[in-house]
Coordinates of C-alpha atoms in Angstrom, one line a residue:
Chain A
M1 CA -1.9 53.7 -15.9
Q2 CA 0.2 50.8 -15.8
L3 CA -1.5 47.5 -14.9
L4 CA 1.8 45.6 -14.4
E5 CA 5.1 47.3 -12.4
L6 CA 7.9 44.9 -11.7
E7 CA 10.8 46.6 -10.4
G8 CA 14.1 45.2 -9.5
L9 CA 13.5 41.3 -9.8
H10 CA 15.9 38.9 -8.8
V11 CA 15.7 35.4 -9.2
A12 CA 17.9 32.5 -7.8
F13 CA 18.1 28.8 -8.1
S14 CA 20.1 27.0 -5.4
T15 CA 21.6 23.9 -7.2
D16 CA 23.8 21.1 -6.3
R17 CA 26.8 23.5 -8.1
G18 CA 25.3 26.7 -6.2
E19 CA 23.5 29.5 -6.7
A20 CA 22.3 30.1 -10.3
K21 CA 21.4 33.6 -11.2
A22 CA 18.5 33.7 -13.4
V23 CA 17.2 36.9 -13.3
N24 CA 19.4 40.1 -12.4
G25 CA 17.3 42.9 -11.7
I26 CA 14.7 43.4 -14.3
D27 CA 12.1 46.4 -14.1
L28 CA 9.1 45.6 -17.0
S29 CA 5.8 47.2 -17.1
L30 CA 3.1 46.5 -18.8
K31 CA -0.6 48.9 -19.4
E32 CA -3.5 48.3 -19.9
S33 CA -5.0 46.2 -23.2
E34 CA -1.2 46.6 -24.4
T35 CA 1.3 43.6 -26.0
L36 CA 4.5 43.2 -24.2
A37 CA 6.9 40.4 -26.2
V38 CA 10.0 39.5 -23.9
V39 CA 12.5 38.2 -26.1
G40 CA 15.5 36.3 -25.6
E41 CA 17.4 32.5 -26.0
S42 CA 16.8 29.6 -23.5
G43 CA 18.2 30.5 -20.4
S44 CA 18.0 34.3 -20.7
G45 CA 15.6 34.2 -17.9
K46 CA 12.0 35.3 -19.7
S47 CA 10.2 32.6 -18.6
V48 CA 11.4 32.6 -15.0
T49 CA 10.1 36.0 -15.0
A50 CA 6.8 35.1 -15.7
L51 CA 6.2 32.4 -13.3
A52 CA 7.7 34.9 -10.9
I53 CA 5.0 37.2 -11.4
L54 CA 2.4 34.6 -10.2
G55 CA 4.5 33.0 -7.8
L56 CA 4.8 29.8 -9.5
L57 CA 8.4 29.5 -9.1
P58 CA 9.3 26.1 -6.7
K59 CA 9.2 27.6 -3.4
R60 CA 12.0 24.9 -2.4
T61 CA 14.6 25.8 -4.8
A62 CA 14.0 29.7 -6.1
M63 CA 14.3 32.5 -4.5
V64 CA 12.7 35.4 -5.5
R65 CA 13.5 39.0 -4.5
A66 CA 12.2 42.0 -6.1
D67 CA 11.8 46.0 -5.3
A68 CA 8.5 46.3 -6.2
L69 CA 5.6 44.1 -7.3
R70 CA 2.2 45.6 -8.0
F71 CA -0.6 44.5 -10.3
D72 CA -3.7 46.6 -10.8
G73 CA -2.9 48.7 -7.9
R74 CA -2.3 45.9 -5.2
D75 CA 1.1 45.2 -4.2
L76 CA 1.4 41.4 -5.0
M77 CA 4.5 41.1 -2.6
A78 CA 2.4 41.9 0.2
L79 CA -0.1 39.0 -0.3
S80 CA -1.0 36.0 1.4
E81 CA -0.5 32.5 -0.8
E82 CA -4.1 32.0 -0.4
Q83 CA -4.6 36.1 -1.4
L84 CA -2.3 35.1 -5.1
R85 CA -4.3 32.0 -5.6
A86 CA -7.7 34.0 -5.8
M87 CA -6.2 36.0 -8.3
R88 CA -3.9 33.5 -10.3
G89 CA -6.5 31.9 -13.0
K90 CA -9.1 34.6 -12.3
D91 CA -7.3 38.6 -12.8
I92 CA -3.7 36.8 -14.4
G93 CA -4.0 33.8 -16.9
M94 CA -1.3 32.1 -18.2
V95 CA -0.8 30.0 -21.3
F96 CA 1.8 27.2 -21.2
Q97 CA 4.4 26.2 -24.0
D98 CA 4.0 22.9 -24.5
P99 CA -0.2 21.9 -24.3
M100 CA 1.0 18.5 -24.4
T101 CA 1.9 18.0 -21.0
S102 CA 0.3 20.9 -19.8
L103 CA -3.1 19.7 -19.6
N104 CA -3.9 16.8 -17.2
P105 CA -4.4 13.3 -19.2
V106 CA -6.3 11.7 -17.0
L107 CA -9.5 14.5 -16.6
T108 CA -11.7 15.3 -19.0
I109 CA -11.7 18.6 -20.6
G110 CA -14.9 19.9 -19.9
R111 CA -13.7 19.0 -16.3
Q112 CA -10.4 20.5 -16.1
L113 CA -12.0 24.0 -18.1
S114 CA -15.1 24.3 -15.4
E115 CA -13.1 24.0 -12.3
I116 CA -12.3 27.3 -12.7
G117 CA -15.6 28.7 -13.2
E118 CA -16.4 27.0 -9.6
V119 CA -13.6 28.0 -8.2
H120 CA -13.4 31.8 -9.0
L121 CA -16.6 32.5 -10.2
G122 CA -19.3 30.7 -7.9
M123 CA -20.7 28.9 -10.4
T124 CA -22.5 25.5 -9.8
R125 CA -21.2 22.3 -11.6
A126 CA -23.9 22.8 -14.1
T127 CA -23.2 26.4 -14.9
A128 CA -19.7 25.8 -14.9
Q129 CA -20.3 23.3 -17.8
D130 CA -22.4 25.4 -20.1
H131 CA -19.5 28.3 -19.2
A132 CA -16.5 25.9 -20.5
A133 CA -18.8 25.1 -23.6
D134 CA -19.2 28.8 -24.4
L135 CA -15.0 29.1 -23.5
L136 CA -14.0 26.5 -26.1
D137 CA -16.6 28.1 -28.4
Q138 CA -15.0 31.2 -28.1
V139 CA -11.6 29.9 -28.9
G140 CA -12.7 27.9 -31.8
I141 CA -13.0 24.8 -31.0
P142 CA -16.0 23.1 -33.1
Q143 CA -18.6 21.1 -31.4
A144 CA -17.9 22.5 -28.1
K145 CA -20.6 20.9 -26.0
A146 CA -19.8 17.3 -27.1
R147 CA -16.0 17.9 -27.0
L148 CA -16.4 19.1 -22.8
R149 CA -16.2 15.2 -22.2
D150 CA -12.9 14.3 -24.7
Y151 CA -9.4 13.9 -22.8
P152 CA -6.8 16.1 -24.2
H153 CA -5.0 13.1 -26.1
Q154 CA -8.2 13.5 -28.6
F155 CA -7.0 16.9 -29.7
S156 CA -4.4 17.9 -32.2
G157 CA -1.5 20.3 -30.7
G158 CA -2.9 23.1 -31.8
M159 CA -6.3 21.9 -30.4
R160 CA -4.7 21.3 -27.5
Q161 CA -3.2 25.0 -26.8
R162 CA -6.8 27.0 -27.6
V163 CA -7.9 24.5 -24.9
G164 CA -4.9 25.6 -22.8
I165 CA -6.2 29.7 -24.1
A166 CA -9.8 29.0 -23.1
M167 CA -8.5 28.0 -19.7
A168 CA -6.1 31.3 -18.9
I169 CA -9.2 33.1 -20.4
A170 CA -12.2 31.8 -18.2
C171 CA -12.4 34.6 -16.3
K172 CA -11.7 37.4 -18.6
P173 CA -8.4 38.3 -17.1
K174 CA -6.8 42.0 -17.2
L175 CA -3.8 40.4 -18.0
L176 CA -2.7 37.2 -20.1
I177 CA 0.7 35.7 -19.6
A178 CA 1.8 33.9 -23.0
D179 CA 4.8 31.2 -22.4
E180 CA 5.8 30.5 -25.5
P181 CA 2.5 29.5 -26.7
T182 CA 3.8 28.6 -30.4
T183 CA 6.9 27.2 -29.8
A184 CA 5.4 23.7 -29.6
L185 CA 3.1 23.9 -32.4
D186 CA 3.3 23.9 -36.3
V187 CA 4.1 26.8 -38.4
T188 CA 0.3 27.0 -39.8
V189 CA -1.2 26.4 -36.5
Q190 CA 0.8 28.7 -34.7
A191 CA -0.4 31.7 -37.1
Q192 CA -3.6 30.4 -36.4
V193 CA -3.0 30.6 -32.8
L194 CA -1.3 34.3 -32.9
E195 CA -4.5 35.0 -34.3
L196 CA -6.5 34.3 -31.7
L197 CA -4.8 35.7 -29.1
A198 CA -4.9 39.0 -31.0
E199 CA -8.6 38.3 -31.5
L200 CA -9.3 37.7 -27.9
Q201 CA -7.5 40.5 -26.8
A202 CA -9.2 42.8 -29.1
E203 CA -12.6 41.7 -28.0
M204 CA -11.6 41.4 -24.4
R205 CA -9.3 44.4 -23.9
M206 CA -6.7 42.4 -21.9
A207 CA -3.0 43.0 -21.8
I208 CA -0.9 40.0 -23.0
M209 CA 2.6 39.4 -21.9
L210 CA 4.3 37.6 -24.6
V211 CA 7.2 35.7 -23.5
T212 CA 9.2 34.3 -26.9
H213 CA 12.3 33.8 -28.7
D214 CA 10.6 34.1 -32.2
L215 CA 11.1 37.6 -33.4
G216 CA 8.3 36.9 -36.5
V217 CA 6.0 36.5 -33.5
V218 CA 7.2 39.6 -32.0
A219 CA 6.7 41.7 -34.8
R220 CA 3.3 40.8 -35.9
I221 CA 1.5 41.2 -32.4
A222 CA 3.9 43.5 -29.7
D223 CA 3.4 47.1 -29.1
R224 CA 6.5 47.2 -26.7
V225 CA 9.6 44.8 -26.8
L226 CA 12.1 43.9 -24.3
V227 CA 14.7 41.8 -24.7
M228 CA 16.9 39.9 -22.0
Y229 CA 20.3 38.1 -22.0
A230 CA 21.8 36.4 -19.3
G231 CA 18.7 37.1 -16.7
S232 CA 19.3 40.8 -17.8
V233 CA 17.1 43.7 -19.7
V234 CA 19.7 44.5 -22.6
E235 CA 16.9 47.0 -24.8
T236 CA 13.3 47.8 -24.2
G237 CA 11.2 50.2 -26.1
S238 CA 8.6 50.3 -28.6
A239 CA 8.4 47.5 -30.8
E240 CA 8.7 50.1 -33.8
A241 CA 11.8 51.6 -32.3
V242 CA 13.3 48.3 -31.2
F243 CA 13.1 47.1 -34.7
S244 CA 13.9 50.1 -36.7
R245 CA 16.3 51.7 -34.2
T246 CA 18.1 48.6 -32.7
G247 CA 20.6 49.7 -30.3
M248 CA 21.8 46.8 -28.5
P249 CA 24.4 44.6 -30.8
Y250 CA 22.5 41.3 -29.4
T251 CA 19.2 42.7 -30.9
R252 CA 20.5 43.1 -34.1
A253 CA 22.3 39.7 -34.1
L254 CA 18.8 38.2 -32.7
L255 CA 17.2 40.0 -35.9
R256 CA 19.7 39.4 -38.5
S257 CA 19.4 35.1 -37.0
V258 CA 16.0 35.4 -38.2
P259 CA 14.9 33.9 -41.9
R260 CA 12.7 36.7 -44.0
L261 CA 10.6 36.1 -47.0
D262 CA 10.0 39.3 -48.0
Q263 CA 14.2 40.2 -48.4
A264 CA 15.3 37.6 -50.9
D265 CA 18.6 38.7 -51.7
E266 CA 19.6 39.2 -47.8
G267 CA 22.4 36.1 -48.2
P268 CA 22.7 33.4 -45.4
L269 CA 21.4 33.6 -41.9
R270 CA 23.6 34.4 -39.6
P271 CA 23.2 32.7 -36.1
I272 CA 25.0 34.3 -33.4
R273 CA 28.5 32.7 -32.4
G274 CA 28.9 31.0 -28.9
S275 CA 26.5 30.2 -26.4
P276 CA 24.5 32.1 -23.9
P277 CA 27.1 32.7 -20.9
D278 CA 26.8 30.2 -17.9
V279 CA 24.3 31.9 -15.3
M280 CA 26.4 30.0 -12.2
R281 CA 29.3 32.2 -13.1
L282 CA 28.7 35.6 -14.7
A283 CA 31.4 38.1 -15.7
K284 CA 31.5 41.5 -14.0
G285 CA 31.5 43.1 -17.6
C286 CA 28.7 42.7 -20.6
S287 CA 27.6 39.5 -20.5
F288 CA 27.0 39.6 -24.3
A289 CA 30.9 40.7 -24.7
P290 CA 32.1 37.2 -25.9
R291 CA 30.1 36.9 -28.7
C292 CA 30.0 40.5 -29.7
D293 CA 31.4 41.5 -32.9
L294 CA 31.9 45.0 -31.6
V295 CA 33.4 44.3 -28.3
E296 CA 36.0 47.1 -26.7
A297 CA 38.0 47.0 -23.9
R298 CA 35.3 48.7 -21.9
C299 CA 32.7 46.2 -22.5
H300 CA 34.9 44.3 -19.9
L301 CA 34.4 46.7 -17.1
G302 CA 31.1 46.5 -15.9
Q303 CA 27.7 45.7 -17.3
P304 CA 26.4 48.8 -19.0
P305 CA 23.3 50.1 -17.4
L306 CA 19.9 50.7 -19.5
A307 CA 20.3 54.3 -21.2
R308 CA 17.8 56.0 -23.0
C309 CA 18.7 55.9 -26.8
G310 CA 15.1 57.8 -28.2
P311 CA 11.6 58.2 -26.8
D312 CA 10.6 55.3 -25.3
H313 CA 13.9 53.1 -25.8
Q314 CA 16.3 52.0 -23.8
A315 CA 19.5 49.7 -24.3
A316 CA 21.9 48.4 -22.6
C317 CA 25.5 48.9 -24.8
V318 CA 28.7 51.1 -24.5
L319 CA 27.8 51.8 -28.0
V320 CA 24.3 53.6 -27.5
E321 CA 24.1 57.2 -27.5
P322 CA 22.3 58.6 -25.0
T323 CA 20.0 61.3 -25.6
A324 CA 18.1 63.2 -23.1
Chain B
M1 CA -12.7 -5.2 -24.4
R2 CA -14.2 -8.7 -24.6
R3 CA -11.6 -9.8 -26.7
Y4 CA -8.9 -8.5 -24.5
V5 CA -9.9 -10.6 -22.0
L6 CA -10.9 -13.5 -23.5
G7 CA -7.4 -13.6 -25.2
R8 CA -6.1 -12.7 -21.7
L9 CA -7.6 -15.6 -20.1
L10 CA -6.3 -18.0 -23.4
Q11 CA -2.8 -16.8 -22.0
L12 CA -3.4 -18.3 -18.8
I13 CA -3.6 -21.9 -20.3
P14 CA 0.3 -22.2 -21.0
V15 CA 1.2 -20.4 -17.5
L16 CA -1.2 -22.7 -15.8
F17 CA 0.5 -25.9 -17.8
L18 CA 3.8 -24.5 -16.6
V19 CA 2.9 -24.1 -12.9
S20 CA 1.6 -27.6 -13.2
L21 CA 4.7 -29.1 -14.2
I22 CA 6.7 -27.3 -11.9
V23 CA 4.4 -28.4 -9.1
F24 CA 4.4 -31.9 -9.9
A25 CA 8.0 -32.2 -10.5
V26 CA 9.3 -30.5 -7.3
M27 CA 6.9 -32.9 -5.0
R28 CA 8.4 -35.5 -6.7
L29 CA 12.2 -34.0 -6.3
L30 CA 11.4 -34.1 -2.5
P31 CA 12.9 -36.7 -0.5
G32 CA 10.1 -38.9 1.3
D33 CA 7.0 -41.4 0.4
P34 CA 3.9 -40.5 0.9
A35 CA 2.8 -44.0 1.0
L36 CA 5.0 -44.6 3.6
L37 CA 4.6 -41.7 6.0
M38 CA 0.8 -42.9 5.2
L39 CA 1.6 -46.1 7.0
S40 CA 3.7 -44.8 9.8
G41 CA 1.1 -42.5 10.7
A42 CA -1.7 -44.7 10.8
E43 CA -2.9 -47.3 13.8
G44 CA 0.4 -49.0 14.5
G45 CA 1.0 -52.1 13.1
A46 CA 3.8 -53.8 11.3
I47 CA 5.1 -52.2 8.4
T48 CA 5.3 -54.8 5.3
P49 CA 6.7 -54.2 2.1
E50 CA 3.7 -55.6 1.1
R51 CA 1.5 -53.4 2.4
L52 CA 3.2 -50.5 1.5
N53 CA 3.0 -51.7 -2.5
E54 CA -0.7 -52.2 -2.0
L55 CA -1.3 -48.8 -0.6
R56 CA 1.3 -47.3 -3.5
E57 CA -0.6 -49.3 -6.2
Q58 CA -3.9 -47.8 -4.6
M59 CA -2.8 -44.3 -4.8
G60 CA -1.0 -44.4 -8.4
L61 CA 2.3 -44.1 -7.0
N62 CA 3.7 -47.3 -9.0
E63 CA 2.8 -45.8 -12.5
P64 CA 5.3 -43.9 -14.6
L65 CA 5.9 -40.3 -13.5
A66 CA 4.8 -38.9 -17.2
A67 CA 1.2 -41.1 -16.9
Q68 CA 0.9 -39.9 -12.9
Y69 CA 1.2 -36.2 -14.7
L70 CA -1.0 -37.4 -17.3
N71 CA -3.9 -38.4 -14.6
F72 CA -3.2 -35.2 -13.0
V73 CA -3.5 -32.9 -15.7
L74 CA -6.2 -34.7 -17.0
G75 CA -8.3 -34.6 -14.3
A76 CA -7.6 -30.9 -13.4
L77 CA -8.8 -30.1 -16.9
Q78 CA -12.1 -32.0 -16.3
G79 CA -12.4 -29.6 -12.7
D80 CA -11.2 -33.1 -10.5
L81 CA -8.1 -32.0 -8.7
G82 CA -8.2 -35.8 -7.0
S83 CA -8.8 -36.5 -3.6
S84 CA -6.3 -35.9 -0.4
I85 CA -4.3 -38.7 0.8
R86 CA -4.3 -37.4 4.5
F87 CA -8.2 -36.0 4.4
Q88 CA -9.3 -38.6 2.0
V89 CA -12.0 -36.1 0.4
P90 CA -12.1 -33.8 -2.9
V91 CA -9.0 -31.4 -2.7
I92 CA -11.3 -28.9 -4.4
D93 CA -13.8 -29.5 -1.5
L94 CA -10.9 -29.1 0.8
I95 CA -9.3 -26.0 -0.9
L96 CA -12.7 -23.8 -1.0
D97 CA -13.2 -24.4 2.3
R98 CA -10.0 -22.9 3.5
F99 CA -9.7 -20.2 0.6
G100 CA -12.2 -18.0 2.3
S101 CA -10.4 -17.8 5.5
T102 CA -7.2 -16.7 3.3
F103 CA -9.0 -14.8 1.0
E104 CA -11.0 -12.7 4.1
L105 CA -7.7 -12.3 5.6
A106 CA -5.8 -11.0 2.3
V107 CA -8.6 -8.5 1.6
A108 CA -8.9 -6.9 5.2
G109 CA -5.1 -6.7 5.2
L110 CA -4.5 -5.0 1.8
F111 CA -7.6 -2.6 2.7
L112 CA -5.6 -1.6 5.9
A113 CA -2.4 -1.1 3.9
I114 CA -4.1 1.1 1.8
A115 CA -6.1 3.0 4.5
I116 CA -2.8 3.2 6.4
G117 CA -0.1 3.9 3.4
M118 CA -2.0 5.9 1.1
P119 CA -2.3 9.1 4.0
L120 CA 0.8 8.2 5.5
G121 CA 2.6 8.8 2.0
M122 CA 0.5 11.8 0.5
I123 CA 1.1 13.5 4.0
A124 CA 4.8 12.4 3.4
A125 CA 4.7 14.2 0.0
A126 CA 3.0 17.4 0.9
R127 CA 5.5 17.9 3.5
Q128 CA 8.3 16.6 1.7
G129 CA 11.7 17.5 3.4
G130 CA 10.2 18.7 6.8
W131 CA 9.8 16.6 10.3
I132 CA 6.7 15.4 9.3
D133 CA 8.0 13.9 6.3
S134 CA 10.7 12.4 8.0
L135 CA 8.2 10.7 11.0
C136 CA 6.1 9.1 8.1
M137 CA 9.0 7.4 6.7
T138 CA 10.5 6.0 9.4
L139 CA 7.2 4.5 10.6
S140 CA 6.6 3.0 7.3
Y141 CA 10.4 1.8 7.2
I142 CA 9.4 0.2 10.6
G143 CA 6.5 -1.0 9.0
S144 CA 7.9 -2.4 5.9
S145 CA 10.9 -4.3 8.0
M146 CA 9.2 -6.1 10.8
P147 CA 9.2 -9.9 10.4
V148 CA 5.7 -11.4 10.2
Y149 CA 5.9 -13.4 13.0
W150 CA 7.7 -11.2 15.7
L151 CA 4.9 -8.4 14.7
G152 CA 2.1 -11.3 14.8
L153 CA 3.6 -12.3 18.4
L154 CA 3.5 -8.7 19.4
L155 CA 0.6 -7.9 18.8
V156 CA -0.7 -10.9 20.7
L157 CA 1.4 -10.1 23.7
V158 CA -0.1 -6.5 23.4
F159 CA -4.0 -6.6 22.5
S160 CA -4.6 -10.2 23.4
F161 CA -2.9 -11.7 26.0
T162 CA -2.3 -7.9 28.0
L163 CA -5.2 -5.7 26.6
H164 CA -7.5 -8.7 26.1
W165 CA -9.3 -6.4 23.4
F166 CA -9.2 -9.3 20.8
P167 CA -8.3 -12.7 20.8
S168 CA -5.4 -14.4 20.0
A169 CA -6.3 -16.9 17.7
G170 CA -8.8 -19.0 15.6
G171 CA -11.0 -17.5 12.7
G172 CA -14.3 -17.1 11.7
S173 CA -15.1 -14.1 13.8
F174 CA -14.8 -10.3 13.0
E175 CA -12.5 -9.7 16.1
A176 CA -10.5 -12.8 15.0
L177 CA -9.4 -11.4 11.9
I178 CA -8.2 -7.9 13.2
L179 CA -4.8 -8.5 14.8
P180 CA -3.6 -11.1 11.9
A181 CA -5.0 -8.4 9.4
F182 CA -3.0 -5.3 11.0
T183 CA 0.0 -8.2 10.9
L184 CA 0.0 -8.4 7.4
G185 CA -1.6 -4.6 6.5
L186 CA 1.4 -3.0 8.4
L187 CA 3.8 -4.7 6.2
S188 CA 2.3 -3.4 2.7
A189 CA 1.2 -0.5 4.3
G190 CA 5.1 0.6 4.6
V191 CA 5.3 -0.5 1.1
L192 CA 2.7 1.6 -0.5
A193 CA 3.8 4.8 1.4
R194 CA 6.7 4.9 0.1
L195 CA 5.7 4.1 -3.5
I196 CA 2.8 6.8 -2.7
R197 CA 5.3 9.3 -1.5
S198 CA 7.8 9.0 -4.5
S199 CA 5.0 8.8 -6.9
M200 CA 3.6 11.7 -5.9
L201 CA 6.7 14.1 -5.7
E202 CA 7.4 12.8 -9.3
V203 CA 4.0 14.0 -10.6
A204 CA 4.1 17.1 -8.6
T205 CA 6.8 18.2 -11.3
E206 CA 4.6 17.6 -14.4
D207 CA 3.4 20.6 -16.2
Y208 CA 0.3 19.9 -15.6
M209 CA 0.8 20.3 -11.9
R210 CA 1.9 23.8 -13.3
T211 CA -1.0 24.9 -15.1
A212 CA -3.4 23.6 -12.0
R213 CA -1.5 26.1 -9.7
A214 CA -1.7 29.0 -12.8
K215 CA -5.3 28.5 -13.1
G216 CA -5.4 29.3 -8.9
L217 CA -6.8 26.4 -7.8
F218 CA -7.5 25.3 -4.3
P219 CA -4.0 23.5 -2.7
R220 CA -6.2 20.6 -1.9
L221 CA -8.1 20.3 -5.2
I222 CA -4.6 20.3 -7.2
I223 CA -3.2 17.3 -5.1
F224 CA -6.3 15.4 -5.3
R225 CA -8.5 15.6 -8.2
H226 CA -4.9 16.6 -10.8
G227 CA -2.3 14.9 -8.8
L228 CA -3.6 11.7 -7.0
K229 CA -5.1 10.0 -10.3
N230 CA -2.1 10.3 -12.2
A231 CA 0.1 9.5 -9.2
M232 CA -1.9 6.0 -9.0
I233 CA -1.3 4.4 -11.8
P234 CA 2.2 3.0 -10.5
V235 CA 0.7 2.6 -7.1
L236 CA -2.2 0.5 -8.4
T237 CA 0.3 -2.2 -10.3
M238 CA 2.1 -2.5 -7.0
I239 CA -1.0 -2.8 -4.7
G240 CA -2.2 -5.8 -7.3
L241 CA 1.3 -7.2 -6.7
Q242 CA 0.9 -6.9 -3.1
F243 CA -2.7 -8.6 -2.9
G244 CA -1.0 -11.3 -4.8
A245 CA 2.1 -11.5 -2.0
L246 CA -0.8 -11.0 0.8
L247 CA -2.6 -13.9 -0.4
A248 CA 0.2 -16.3 -1.0
G249 CA 2.1 -14.8 2.1
T250 CA -0.7 -15.6 4.6
V251 CA 1.0 -18.9 5.4
V252 CA 3.3 -17.4 8.4
T253 CA 0.4 -15.2 9.6
E254 CA -2.1 -18.1 9.6
T255 CA 0.7 -19.8 11.6
V256 CA 0.6 -17.7 14.0
F257 CA -2.8 -16.7 14.8
S258 CA -4.0 -20.6 14.1
R259 CA -6.1 -19.5 11.6
P260 CA -7.4 -22.1 8.9
G261 CA -6.2 -20.6 6.1
L262 CA -4.9 -21.9 2.6
G263 CA -1.5 -21.1 3.3
R264 CA -1.6 -23.6 6.4
L265 CA -3.0 -26.5 4.7
I266 CA -0.6 -26.0 1.9
V267 CA 2.5 -26.4 4.6
D268 CA 1.1 -28.9 6.4
S269 CA 0.3 -30.8 3.1
I270 CA 3.9 -30.2 1.7
L271 CA 5.2 -31.9 5.2
S272 CA 2.9 -34.6 4.5
K273 CA 3.7 -35.1 1.3
D274 CA -0.1 -34.8 0.2
Y275 CA 0.9 -34.7 -3.4
P276 CA -2.6 -33.8 -5.3
L277 CA -3.3 -31.4 -2.3
V278 CA -0.2 -29.4 -3.0
Q279 CA -0.4 -29.8 -6.6
G280 CA -4.3 -28.7 -6.6
A281 CA -3.8 -25.8 -3.9
I282 CA -0.7 -24.3 -5.7
L283 CA -2.3 -24.2 -9.1
F284 CA -5.8 -22.7 -7.7
L285 CA -3.3 -19.9 -6.1
A286 CA -1.8 -19.0 -9.7
V287 CA -5.3 -19.0 -11.2
V288 CA -6.1 -16.7 -8.1
Y289 CA -3.1 -14.5 -8.7
L290 CA -3.4 -14.4 -12.4
L291 CA -6.8 -13.4 -12.0
V292 CA -5.9 -10.7 -10.1
N293 CA -3.4 -9.4 -12.8
L294 CA -5.9 -9.5 -15.1
A295 CA -8.2 -7.0 -12.8
V296 CA -5.4 -5.0 -12.4
D297 CA -4.5 -4.2 -16.0
L298 CA -8.6 -3.8 -16.4
A299 CA -8.2 -1.2 -13.2
Y300 CA -5.8 1.0 -15.4
A301 CA -8.3 1.9 -18.2
L302 CA -10.3 3.5 -15.5
L303 CA -7.6 5.5 -14.1
D304 CA -6.0 6.7 -17.7
P305 CA -8.0 7.4 -20.5
R306 CA -5.1 7.1 -22.8
I307 CA -5.1 2.9 -22.1
R308 CA -8.2 1.4 -24.3
Y309 CA -8.3 -2.4 -24.4
G310 CA -8.8 -4.4 -27.6
N311 CA -10.0 -3.0 -31.1

């Protein structure tokens, strides 16, 4: 059974210059205890998608529309704001990118952790404090009990992200959405945090939606991959299929721009030329066409739809040979 | 912490030295002769040059300016601010006698400013862009742009002469404090409301506020626990400045409501060229103002754990 099903999500932001279309009708689904990596460059709409699922986009500027958004058998679009609130942090946990700014600087770690237990699990202040200490212990912070009284600035970046993860898993959610959880961290710390996420997932059998631009991270922990470009899904499938039988030139270009330690003679890194399109003015053709090495005349005619190119593998490119 | 406070107190010395110099100089630059004013105000009789000179000698005004200043500073260092020319009593007694009333008014005004301005600003921020926001901000503009003397007279007219709820003048009682406190407080309330609104709106865009929402906390908890404490950091600065302004700005209010406060005392003594009294009172206010600022700086540490003094 699918845990999360999202169909036809559109997100647009009203700006001074007009409407910016951040997400243009994407579908996405996630099974229980599965890891889905949402991959793309900055501005591809991946973080916006994550925030839209939780209803965390600013209501004043963001227009969110979807054909369907179901989580754990419930229609999220039919829920009231209060029902959504009760679900956030309880059934769906979220880890943010920058642990330096995503923790409240003037509240103790203990306070920021225990309030979750108080709000969602009906705990008393004392029980919630014990619960908070257990959580810190679980994410590998030594002397958990003593550290509850500390403030975020007394922790290192990696430790802060562990605190952020502790907050996200406080209610043993079915789904953990991690928005670039390792981007702001040192490389050595990145590995530790990913390892922690994998451990917790195995322990609690939760699904993870990992938003990232780091394909190294994806290869390590993702079951399935969804590649986004200019607000659309351009390739999706099992991690194995996407990495070994890449269908979309954009994905291939992304893979080529990642340094690899196991192939010393691969030659220089090849960055993708040009920059992502301006979401204020999307052309009607394939949005990757202006940067694509294999571009043809028909690429400019219209955005190619996602086409099946293998079992559990779809790509949106005119060059893809559709399979039955 | 103790070292920090000690250091800050030592910094008061050069500031107070400058204040004393400026006050002394400005008083001497103003036209008018205190001895002459005193004689003309006294029990009649002809003002002869002899009598004038005698009085000037008595008051120490015939000494060179440098010597006069030195006497003033040396006295002040020993806690002796001299005696008032007009009242013939020690300046410090007059100041302490009047300061209570001024302090009471400033504290009451500040209390009202916070009690009115804080909720107004917070409600406006929570309803940003809506009609409630516009209403709150209009009220705040009205509050902060009304002249004190006009607002004071208006309050007297309505609540004193027409409704007879509160006395229009005098001091010493709680009833008499209410109208002047509102006169002062409404002004600061307007300023505070706008600052709190913008500070709350700024804090609302911070990452940790999004985290708080992602945790599924109640909206009220997010605003009060996660937002307010952060938003109060810049507001605290303003409250400190406002308190200083209230202390020093009671002159007009005290005049409108005939309150026996320090502000009125200073104005009266400037007019009567009461050198020692003006010098002493200004120096005293400067000390109070600086101490309030120190208290505000120390209060930051209560709000923001990242701030630590000393070590």
